mmCIF file of C-alpha atoms in Angstrom:
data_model
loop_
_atom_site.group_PDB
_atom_site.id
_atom_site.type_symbol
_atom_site.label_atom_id
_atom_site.label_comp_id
_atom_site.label_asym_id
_atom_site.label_seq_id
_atom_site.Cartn_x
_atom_site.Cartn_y
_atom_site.Cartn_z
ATOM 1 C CA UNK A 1 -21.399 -110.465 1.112
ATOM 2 C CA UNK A 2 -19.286 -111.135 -2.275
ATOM 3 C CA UNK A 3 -15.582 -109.913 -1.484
ATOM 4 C CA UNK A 4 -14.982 -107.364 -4.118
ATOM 5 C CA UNK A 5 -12.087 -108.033 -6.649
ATOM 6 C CA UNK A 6 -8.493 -106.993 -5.753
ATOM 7 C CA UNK A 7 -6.852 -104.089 -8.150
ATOM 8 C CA UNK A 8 -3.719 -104.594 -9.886
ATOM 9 C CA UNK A 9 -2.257 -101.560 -11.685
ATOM 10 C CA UNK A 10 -0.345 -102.010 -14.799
ATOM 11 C CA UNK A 11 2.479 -99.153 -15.019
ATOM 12 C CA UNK A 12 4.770 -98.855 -18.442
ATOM 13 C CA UNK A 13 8.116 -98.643 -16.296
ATOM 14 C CA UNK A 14 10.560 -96.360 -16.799
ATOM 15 C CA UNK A 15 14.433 -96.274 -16.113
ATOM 16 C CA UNK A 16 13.997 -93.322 -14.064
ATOM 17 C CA UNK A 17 14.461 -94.077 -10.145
ATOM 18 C CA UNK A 18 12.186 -90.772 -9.389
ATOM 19 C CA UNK A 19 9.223 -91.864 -11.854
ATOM 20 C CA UNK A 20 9.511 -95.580 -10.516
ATOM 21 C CA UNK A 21 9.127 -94.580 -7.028
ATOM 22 C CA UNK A 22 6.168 -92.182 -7.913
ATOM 23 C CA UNK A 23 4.391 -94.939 -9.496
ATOM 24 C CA UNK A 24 5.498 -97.169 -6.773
ATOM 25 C CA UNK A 25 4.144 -94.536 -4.046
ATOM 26 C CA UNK A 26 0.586 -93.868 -6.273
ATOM 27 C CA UNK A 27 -0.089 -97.624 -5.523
ATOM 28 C CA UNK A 28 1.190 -97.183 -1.639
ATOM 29 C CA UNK A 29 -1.758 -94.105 -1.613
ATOM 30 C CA UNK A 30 -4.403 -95.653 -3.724
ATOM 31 C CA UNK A 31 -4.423 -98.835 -1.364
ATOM 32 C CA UNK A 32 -4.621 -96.186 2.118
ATOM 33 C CA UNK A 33 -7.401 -94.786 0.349
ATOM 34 C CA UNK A 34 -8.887 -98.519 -0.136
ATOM 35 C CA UNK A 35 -8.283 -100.387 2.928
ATOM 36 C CA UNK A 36 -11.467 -102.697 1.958
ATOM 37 C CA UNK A 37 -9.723 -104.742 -0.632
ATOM 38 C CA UNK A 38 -5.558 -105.811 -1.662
ATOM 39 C CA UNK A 39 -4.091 -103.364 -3.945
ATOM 40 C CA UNK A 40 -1.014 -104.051 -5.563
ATOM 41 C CA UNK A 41 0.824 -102.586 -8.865
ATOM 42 C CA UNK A 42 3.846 -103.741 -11.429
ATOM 43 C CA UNK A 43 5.234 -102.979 -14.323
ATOM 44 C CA UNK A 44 5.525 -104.110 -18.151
ATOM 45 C CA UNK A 45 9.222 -103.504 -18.484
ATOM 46 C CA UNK A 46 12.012 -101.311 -17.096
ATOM 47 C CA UNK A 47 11.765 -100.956 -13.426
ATOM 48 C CA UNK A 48 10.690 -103.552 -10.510
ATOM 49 C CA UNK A 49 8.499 -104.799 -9.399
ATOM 50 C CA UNK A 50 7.369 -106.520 -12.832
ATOM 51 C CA UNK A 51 3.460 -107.223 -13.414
ATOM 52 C CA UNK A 52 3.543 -110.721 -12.505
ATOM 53 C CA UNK A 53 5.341 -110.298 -8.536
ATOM 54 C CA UNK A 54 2.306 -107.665 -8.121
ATOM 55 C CA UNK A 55 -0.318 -110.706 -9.205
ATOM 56 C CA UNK A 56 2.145 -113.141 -7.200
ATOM 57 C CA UNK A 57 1.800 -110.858 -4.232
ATOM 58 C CA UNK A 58 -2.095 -110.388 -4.425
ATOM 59 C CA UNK A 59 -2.268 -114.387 -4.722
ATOM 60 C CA UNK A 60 -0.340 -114.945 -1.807
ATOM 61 C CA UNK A 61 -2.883 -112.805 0.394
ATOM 62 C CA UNK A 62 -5.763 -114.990 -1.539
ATOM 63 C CA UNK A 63 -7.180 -113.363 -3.914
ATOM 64 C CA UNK A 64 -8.466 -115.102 -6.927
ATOM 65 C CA UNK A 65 -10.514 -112.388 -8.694
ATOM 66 C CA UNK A 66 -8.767 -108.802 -9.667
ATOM 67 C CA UNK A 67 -9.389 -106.058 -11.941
ATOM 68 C CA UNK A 68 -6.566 -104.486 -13.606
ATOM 69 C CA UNK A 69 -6.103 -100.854 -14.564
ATOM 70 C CA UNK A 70 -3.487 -99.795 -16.953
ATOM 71 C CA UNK A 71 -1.929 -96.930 -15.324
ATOM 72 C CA UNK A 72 -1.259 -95.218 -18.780
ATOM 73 C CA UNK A 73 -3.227 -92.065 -20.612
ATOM 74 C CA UNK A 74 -3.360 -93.570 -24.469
ATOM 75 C CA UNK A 75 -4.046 -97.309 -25.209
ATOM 76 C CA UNK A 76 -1.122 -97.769 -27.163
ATOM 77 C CA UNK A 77 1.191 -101.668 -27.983
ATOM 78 C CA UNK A 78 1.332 -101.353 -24.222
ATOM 79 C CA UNK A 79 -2.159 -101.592 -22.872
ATOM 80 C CA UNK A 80 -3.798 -103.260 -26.155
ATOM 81 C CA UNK A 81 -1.067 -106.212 -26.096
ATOM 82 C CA UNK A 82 1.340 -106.555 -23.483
ATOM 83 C CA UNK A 83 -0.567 -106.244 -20.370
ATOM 84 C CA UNK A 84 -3.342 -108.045 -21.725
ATOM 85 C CA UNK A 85 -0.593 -110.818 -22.504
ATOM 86 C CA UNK A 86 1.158 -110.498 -19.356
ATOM 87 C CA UNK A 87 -2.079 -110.976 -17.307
ATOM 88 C CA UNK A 88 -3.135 -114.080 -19.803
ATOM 89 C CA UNK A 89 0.632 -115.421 -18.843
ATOM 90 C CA UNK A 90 -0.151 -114.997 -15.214
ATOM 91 C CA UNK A 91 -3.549 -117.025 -15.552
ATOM 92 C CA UNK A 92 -1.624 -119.857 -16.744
ATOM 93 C CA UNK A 93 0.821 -119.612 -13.377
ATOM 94 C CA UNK A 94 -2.071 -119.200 -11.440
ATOM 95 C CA UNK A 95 -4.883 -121.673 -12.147
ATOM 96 C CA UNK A 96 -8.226 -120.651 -10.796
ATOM 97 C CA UNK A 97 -7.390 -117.032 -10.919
ATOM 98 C CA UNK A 98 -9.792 -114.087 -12.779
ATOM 99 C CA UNK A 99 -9.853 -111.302 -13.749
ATOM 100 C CA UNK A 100 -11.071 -107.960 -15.500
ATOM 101 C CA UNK A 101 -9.051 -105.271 -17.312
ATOM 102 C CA UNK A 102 -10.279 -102.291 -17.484
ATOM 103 C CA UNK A 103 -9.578 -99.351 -19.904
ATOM 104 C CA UNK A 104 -6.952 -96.689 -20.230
ATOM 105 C CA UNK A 105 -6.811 -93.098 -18.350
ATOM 106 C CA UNK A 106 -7.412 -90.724 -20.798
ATOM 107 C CA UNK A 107 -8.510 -87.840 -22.181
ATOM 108 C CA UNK A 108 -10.588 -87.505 -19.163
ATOM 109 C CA UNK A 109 -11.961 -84.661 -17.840
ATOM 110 C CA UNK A 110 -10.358 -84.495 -14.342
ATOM 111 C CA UNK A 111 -7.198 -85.042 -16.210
ATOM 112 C CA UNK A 112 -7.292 -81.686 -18.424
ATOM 113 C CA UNK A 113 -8.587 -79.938 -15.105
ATOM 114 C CA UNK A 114 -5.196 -81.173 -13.936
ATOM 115 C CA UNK A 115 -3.536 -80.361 -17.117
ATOM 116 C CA UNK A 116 -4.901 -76.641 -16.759
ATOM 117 C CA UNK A 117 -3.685 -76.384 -13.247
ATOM 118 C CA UNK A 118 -0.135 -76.979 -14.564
ATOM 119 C CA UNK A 119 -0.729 -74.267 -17.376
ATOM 120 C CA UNK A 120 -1.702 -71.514 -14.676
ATOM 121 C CA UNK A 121 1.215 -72.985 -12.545
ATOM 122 C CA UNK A 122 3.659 -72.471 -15.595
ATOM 123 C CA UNK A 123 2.273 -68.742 -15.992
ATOM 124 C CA UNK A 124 2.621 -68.131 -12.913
ATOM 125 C CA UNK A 125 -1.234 -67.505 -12.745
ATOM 126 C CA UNK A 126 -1.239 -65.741 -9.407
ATOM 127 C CA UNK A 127 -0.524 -62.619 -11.124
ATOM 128 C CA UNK A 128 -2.165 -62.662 -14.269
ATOM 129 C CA UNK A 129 -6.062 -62.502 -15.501
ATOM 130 C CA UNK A 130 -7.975 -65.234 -17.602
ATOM 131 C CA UNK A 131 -8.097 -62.972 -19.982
ATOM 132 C CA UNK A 132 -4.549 -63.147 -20.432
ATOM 133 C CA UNK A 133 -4.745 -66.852 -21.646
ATOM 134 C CA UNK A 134 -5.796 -65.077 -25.492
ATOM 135 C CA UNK A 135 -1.941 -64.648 -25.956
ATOM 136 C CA UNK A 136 -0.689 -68.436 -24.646
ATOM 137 C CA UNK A 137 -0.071 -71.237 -26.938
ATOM 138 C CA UNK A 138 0.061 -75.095 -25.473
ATOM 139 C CA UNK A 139 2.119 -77.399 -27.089
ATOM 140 C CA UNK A 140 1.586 -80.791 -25.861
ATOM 141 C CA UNK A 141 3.564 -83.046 -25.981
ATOM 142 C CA UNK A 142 3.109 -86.909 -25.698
ATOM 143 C CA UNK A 143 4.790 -89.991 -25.791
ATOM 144 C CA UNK A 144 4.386 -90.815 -29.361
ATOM 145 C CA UNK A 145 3.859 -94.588 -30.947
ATOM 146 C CA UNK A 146 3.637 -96.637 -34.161
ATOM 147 C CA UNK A 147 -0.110 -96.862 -33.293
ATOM 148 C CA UNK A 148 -1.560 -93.712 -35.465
ATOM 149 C CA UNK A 149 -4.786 -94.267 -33.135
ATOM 150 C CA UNK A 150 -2.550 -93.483 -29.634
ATOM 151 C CA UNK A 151 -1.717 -90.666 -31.357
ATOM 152 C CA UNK A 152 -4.902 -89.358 -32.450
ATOM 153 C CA UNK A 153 -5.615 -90.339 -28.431
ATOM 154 C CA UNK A 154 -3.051 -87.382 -28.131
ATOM 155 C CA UNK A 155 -4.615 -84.695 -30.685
ATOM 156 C CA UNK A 156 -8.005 -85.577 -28.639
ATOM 157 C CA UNK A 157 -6.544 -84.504 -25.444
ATOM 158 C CA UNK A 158 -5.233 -81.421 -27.169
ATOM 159 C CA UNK A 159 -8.717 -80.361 -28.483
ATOM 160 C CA UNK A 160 -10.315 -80.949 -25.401
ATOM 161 C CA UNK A 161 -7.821 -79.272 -23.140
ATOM 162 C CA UNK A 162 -8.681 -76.115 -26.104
ATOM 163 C CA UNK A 163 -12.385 -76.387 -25.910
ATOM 164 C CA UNK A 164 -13.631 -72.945 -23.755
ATOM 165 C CA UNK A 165 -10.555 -72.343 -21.974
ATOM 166 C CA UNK A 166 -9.509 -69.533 -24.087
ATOM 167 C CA UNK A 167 -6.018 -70.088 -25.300
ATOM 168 C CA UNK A 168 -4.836 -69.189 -28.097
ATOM 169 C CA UNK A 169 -4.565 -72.682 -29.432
ATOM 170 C CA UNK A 170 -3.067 -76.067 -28.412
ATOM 171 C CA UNK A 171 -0.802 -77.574 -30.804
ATOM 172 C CA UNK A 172 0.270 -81.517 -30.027
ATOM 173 C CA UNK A 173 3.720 -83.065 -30.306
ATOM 174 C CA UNK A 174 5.828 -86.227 -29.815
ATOM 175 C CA UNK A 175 9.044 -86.756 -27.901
ATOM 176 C CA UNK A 176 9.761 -90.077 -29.914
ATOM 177 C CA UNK A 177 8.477 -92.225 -32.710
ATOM 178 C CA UNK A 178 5.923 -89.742 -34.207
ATOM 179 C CA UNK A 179 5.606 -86.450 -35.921
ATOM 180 C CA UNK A 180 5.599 -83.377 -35.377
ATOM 181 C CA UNK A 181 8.650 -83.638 -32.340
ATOM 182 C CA UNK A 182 9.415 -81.043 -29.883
ATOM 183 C CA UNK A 183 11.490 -78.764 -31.973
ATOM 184 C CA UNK A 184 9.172 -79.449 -35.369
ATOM 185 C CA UNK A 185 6.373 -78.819 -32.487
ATOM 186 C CA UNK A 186 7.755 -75.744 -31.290
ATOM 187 C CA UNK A 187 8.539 -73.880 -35.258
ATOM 188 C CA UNK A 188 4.753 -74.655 -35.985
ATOM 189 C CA UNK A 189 3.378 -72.830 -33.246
ATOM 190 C CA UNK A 190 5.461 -69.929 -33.999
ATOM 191 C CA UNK A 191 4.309 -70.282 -37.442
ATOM 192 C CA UNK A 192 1.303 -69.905 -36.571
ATOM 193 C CA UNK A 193 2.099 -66.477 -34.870
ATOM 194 C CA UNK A 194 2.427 -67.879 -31.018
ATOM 195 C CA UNK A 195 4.778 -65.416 -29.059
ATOM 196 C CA UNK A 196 4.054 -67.282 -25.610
ATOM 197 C CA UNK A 197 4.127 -70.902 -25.707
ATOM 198 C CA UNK A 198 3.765 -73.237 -22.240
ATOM 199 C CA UNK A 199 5.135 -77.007 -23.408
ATOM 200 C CA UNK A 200 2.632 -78.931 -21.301
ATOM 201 C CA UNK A 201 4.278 -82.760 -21.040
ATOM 202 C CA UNK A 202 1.218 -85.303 -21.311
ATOM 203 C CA UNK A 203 2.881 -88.014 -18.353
ATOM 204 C CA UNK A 204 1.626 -88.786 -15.802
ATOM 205 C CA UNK A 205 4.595 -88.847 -13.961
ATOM 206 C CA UNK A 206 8.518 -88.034 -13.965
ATOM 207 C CA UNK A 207 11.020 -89.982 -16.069
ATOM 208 C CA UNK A 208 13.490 -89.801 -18.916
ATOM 209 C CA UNK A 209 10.948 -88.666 -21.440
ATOM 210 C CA UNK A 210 9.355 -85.827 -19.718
ATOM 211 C CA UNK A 211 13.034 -84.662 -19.122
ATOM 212 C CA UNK A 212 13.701 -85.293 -22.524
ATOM 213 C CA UNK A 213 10.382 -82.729 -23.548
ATOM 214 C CA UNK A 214 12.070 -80.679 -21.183
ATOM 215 C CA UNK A 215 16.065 -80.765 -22.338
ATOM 216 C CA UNK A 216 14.517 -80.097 -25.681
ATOM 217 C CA UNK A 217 12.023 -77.146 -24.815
ATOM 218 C CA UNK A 218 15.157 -75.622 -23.286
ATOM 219 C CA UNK A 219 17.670 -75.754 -26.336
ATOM 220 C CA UNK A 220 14.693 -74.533 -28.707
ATOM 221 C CA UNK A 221 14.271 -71.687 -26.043
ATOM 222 C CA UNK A 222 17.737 -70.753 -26.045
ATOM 223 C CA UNK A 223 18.068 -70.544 -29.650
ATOM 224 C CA UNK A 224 14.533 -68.286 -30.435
ATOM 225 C CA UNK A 225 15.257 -65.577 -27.159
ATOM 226 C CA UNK A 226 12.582 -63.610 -28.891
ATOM 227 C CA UNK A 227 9.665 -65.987 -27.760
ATOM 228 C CA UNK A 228 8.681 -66.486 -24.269
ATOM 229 C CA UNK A 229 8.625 -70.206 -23.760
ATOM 230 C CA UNK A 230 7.578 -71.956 -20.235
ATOM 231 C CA UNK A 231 7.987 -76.049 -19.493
ATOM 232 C CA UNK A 232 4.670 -76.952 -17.210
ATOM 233 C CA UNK A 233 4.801 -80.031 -15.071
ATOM 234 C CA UNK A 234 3.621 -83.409 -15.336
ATOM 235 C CA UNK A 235 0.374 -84.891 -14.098
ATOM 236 C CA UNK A 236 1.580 -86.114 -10.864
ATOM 237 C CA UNK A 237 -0.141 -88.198 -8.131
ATOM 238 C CA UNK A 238 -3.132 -85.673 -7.820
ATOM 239 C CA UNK A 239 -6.244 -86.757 -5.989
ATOM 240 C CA UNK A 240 -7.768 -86.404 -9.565
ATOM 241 C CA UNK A 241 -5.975 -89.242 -10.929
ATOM 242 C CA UNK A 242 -6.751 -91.332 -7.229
ATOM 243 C CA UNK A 243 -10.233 -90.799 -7.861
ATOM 244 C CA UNK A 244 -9.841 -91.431 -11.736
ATOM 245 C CA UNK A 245 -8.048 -95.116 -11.047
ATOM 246 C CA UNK A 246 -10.802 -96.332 -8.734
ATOM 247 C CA UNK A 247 -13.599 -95.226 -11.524
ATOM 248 C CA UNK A 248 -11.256 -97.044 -13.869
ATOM 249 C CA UNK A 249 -11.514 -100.368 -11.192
ATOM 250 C CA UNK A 250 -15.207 -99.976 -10.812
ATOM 251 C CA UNK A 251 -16.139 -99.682 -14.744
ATOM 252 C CA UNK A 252 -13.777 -103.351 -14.751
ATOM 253 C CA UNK A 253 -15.828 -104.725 -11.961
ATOM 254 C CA UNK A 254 -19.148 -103.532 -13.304
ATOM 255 C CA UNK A 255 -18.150 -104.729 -16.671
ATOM 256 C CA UNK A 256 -18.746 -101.776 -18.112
ATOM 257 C CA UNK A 257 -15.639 -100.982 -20.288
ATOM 258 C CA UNK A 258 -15.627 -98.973 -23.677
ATOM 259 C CA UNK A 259 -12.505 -99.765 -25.007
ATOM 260 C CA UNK A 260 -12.085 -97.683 -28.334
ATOM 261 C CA UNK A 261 -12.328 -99.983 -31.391
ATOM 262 C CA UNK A 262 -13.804 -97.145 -33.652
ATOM 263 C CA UNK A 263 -10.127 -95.955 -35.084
ATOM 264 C CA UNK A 264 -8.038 -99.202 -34.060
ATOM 265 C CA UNK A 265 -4.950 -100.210 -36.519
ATOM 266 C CA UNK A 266 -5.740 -104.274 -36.042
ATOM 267 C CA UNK A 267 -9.116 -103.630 -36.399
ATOM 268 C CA UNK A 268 -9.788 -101.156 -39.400
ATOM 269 C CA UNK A 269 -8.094 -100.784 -42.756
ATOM 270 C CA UNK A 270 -6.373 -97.179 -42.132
ATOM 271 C CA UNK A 271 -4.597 -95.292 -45.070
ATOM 272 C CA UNK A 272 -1.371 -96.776 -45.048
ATOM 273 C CA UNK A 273 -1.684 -99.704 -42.237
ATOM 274 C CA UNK A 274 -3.951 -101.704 -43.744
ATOM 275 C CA UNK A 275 -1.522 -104.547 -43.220
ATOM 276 C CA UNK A 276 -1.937 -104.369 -39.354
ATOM 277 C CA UNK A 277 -5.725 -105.653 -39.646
ATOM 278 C CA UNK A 278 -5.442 -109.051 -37.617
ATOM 279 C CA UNK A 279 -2.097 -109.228 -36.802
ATOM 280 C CA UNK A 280 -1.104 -110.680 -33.761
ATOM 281 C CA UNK A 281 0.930 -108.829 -31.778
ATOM 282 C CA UNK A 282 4.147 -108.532 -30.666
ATOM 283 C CA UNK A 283 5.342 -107.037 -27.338
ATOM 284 C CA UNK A 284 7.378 -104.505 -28.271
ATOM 285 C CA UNK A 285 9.759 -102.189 -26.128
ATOM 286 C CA UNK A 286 9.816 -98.880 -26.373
ATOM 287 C CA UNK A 287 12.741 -97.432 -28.264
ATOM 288 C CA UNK A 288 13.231 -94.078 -26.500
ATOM 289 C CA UNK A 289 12.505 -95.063 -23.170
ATOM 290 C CA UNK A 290 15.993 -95.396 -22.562
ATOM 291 C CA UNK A 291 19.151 -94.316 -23.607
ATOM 292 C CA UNK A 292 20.671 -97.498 -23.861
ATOM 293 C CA UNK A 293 18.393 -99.010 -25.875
ATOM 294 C CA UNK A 294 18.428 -102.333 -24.281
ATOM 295 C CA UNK A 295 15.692 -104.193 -21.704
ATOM 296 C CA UNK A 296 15.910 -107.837 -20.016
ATOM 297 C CA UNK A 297 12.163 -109.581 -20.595
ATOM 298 C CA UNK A 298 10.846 -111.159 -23.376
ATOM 299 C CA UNK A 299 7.382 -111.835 -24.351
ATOM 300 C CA UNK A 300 5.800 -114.974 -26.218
ATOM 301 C CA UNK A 301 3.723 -113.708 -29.352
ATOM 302 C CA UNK A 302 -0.027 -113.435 -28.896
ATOM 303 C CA UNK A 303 -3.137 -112.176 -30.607
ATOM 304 C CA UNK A 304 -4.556 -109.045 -30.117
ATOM 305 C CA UNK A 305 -7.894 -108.549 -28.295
ATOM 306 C CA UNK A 306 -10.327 -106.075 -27.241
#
């Protein structure tokens, strides 16, 4: 019998010790769950271990065939360029090595179940009736990126997570690098006659920009007293996102991977990026991921590729 492929998650990295570890443990978990085949996980930039230790480690136990997952929820600069750079990089280290990469998390629909479960948590849904989700506006909140298609990945999720649950609506926001942001976020949705808003973070796990969404929330909070507002919780390492990782691996494997081209910025001419049609692309780091503003890797160009 053909050995199956190892899997090698590709995490973002944060500068958070708490989110590191979670990402750190998700990987401990998803290989328990997997005892058939080497799991390991790194990261682009930030925290340890880096991508390329993870591939180093699954080479030492050898493995010469893996499929990666990018353990992210939009394909943004990270999972269209880096990691596929990073893991081209590594094939150069490693001759004889091979590998698949498989496609982003989200929206998915075992996510929003997950992002509903934080809504009721946030509500405190133990005393209250469905009914009562007529009066609650979501505003979630993402990342945010130069890439206008991760955001519309964002605005997707939002619709989705709307779509016959019966809130009142679900607005979307950015905690860096795109409009609306929190604040901006939270004045629409009041505009638009919300007296109950739940800021739903869209991370998967704990780090300086979910606190960020949540410093912010808090300040906007204490400065409008006459509308309820509620912070919800990140995704977290739910058996949802377990099972959603391994159906990740398995689309890689099987080869069956629908990467979105339909609305990409290198691909199609959009209204005011038409210069980013066949560009190659350069890793880039994050500016807000940090507060100091400063990282220790550096990538060699290279082309963008679906």
């Amino acid at each position: 019998m053909t050995t199956p492929p190892a899997l090698l998650i590709a995490g973002h990295g944060t500068r958070d010790d708490a989110g590191a570890e979670a990402f750190r443990d998700f990987v401990r978990q998803l290989g328990a769950r997997h005892p058939e085949l080497p799991v390991a996980g790194g990261f682009i930039e930030l925290s340890p271990p880096p991508l390329g230790e993870a591939v180093t480690e699954l080479v030492e136990q050898g493995v010469r065939r893996f499929a990666a997952v990018p353990l992210m929820l939009v394909s943004a600069g990270h999972a269209k360029g880096d990691i596929p750079a990073a893991l081209a990089r590594e094939k150069e280290r490693h001759p004889g090595i091979s590998y698949t990469y498989g496609r982003p998390l989200g929206p998915h629909p075992a996510l929003l179940n997950v992002l509903e479960r934080r809504l009721d948590e946030a509500l405190g849904s133990a005393d209250r009736t469905p009914g009562d989700r007529a009066d609650v506006t979501v505003l979630l909140v993402g990342r945010g990126s130069t890439d206008p298609d991760a955001n519309a990945e964002v605005h997707k999720a939002a619709r989705l997570l709307w779509e016959g649950r019966g809130y009142a609506g679900v607005e979307t926001a950015f905690v860096s690098l795109a409009a609306p942001d929190v604040p901006s976020g939270l004045d629409r949705c009041v505009r638009l006659g919300a007296r109950r808003i739940v800021v739903l973070p869209y991370f998967l796990f704990t780090g300086i920009l979910p606190d960020r969404v949540r410093h912010q929330t808090e300040g906007w909070a204490a400065a409008h007293p006459e509308v309820e507002v509620l912070s919800a919780d990140v995704i977290g390492p739910e058996p949802e996102l377990l099972d959603l990782v391994w159906e990740r691996y398995e689309e890689a494997v099987k080869g069956d991977l629908r990467m979105n081209c339909d609305s990409c910025v290198y691909r199609i001419a959009l209204p005011g990026f038409e210069d980013k049609v066949g560009m190659p692309q350069q890793p880039h780091f994050h500016p807000d991921d940090d507060d100091h503003h400063h990282h220790g890797h550096h990538h060699g160009a290279h082309s963008h590729a679906h």
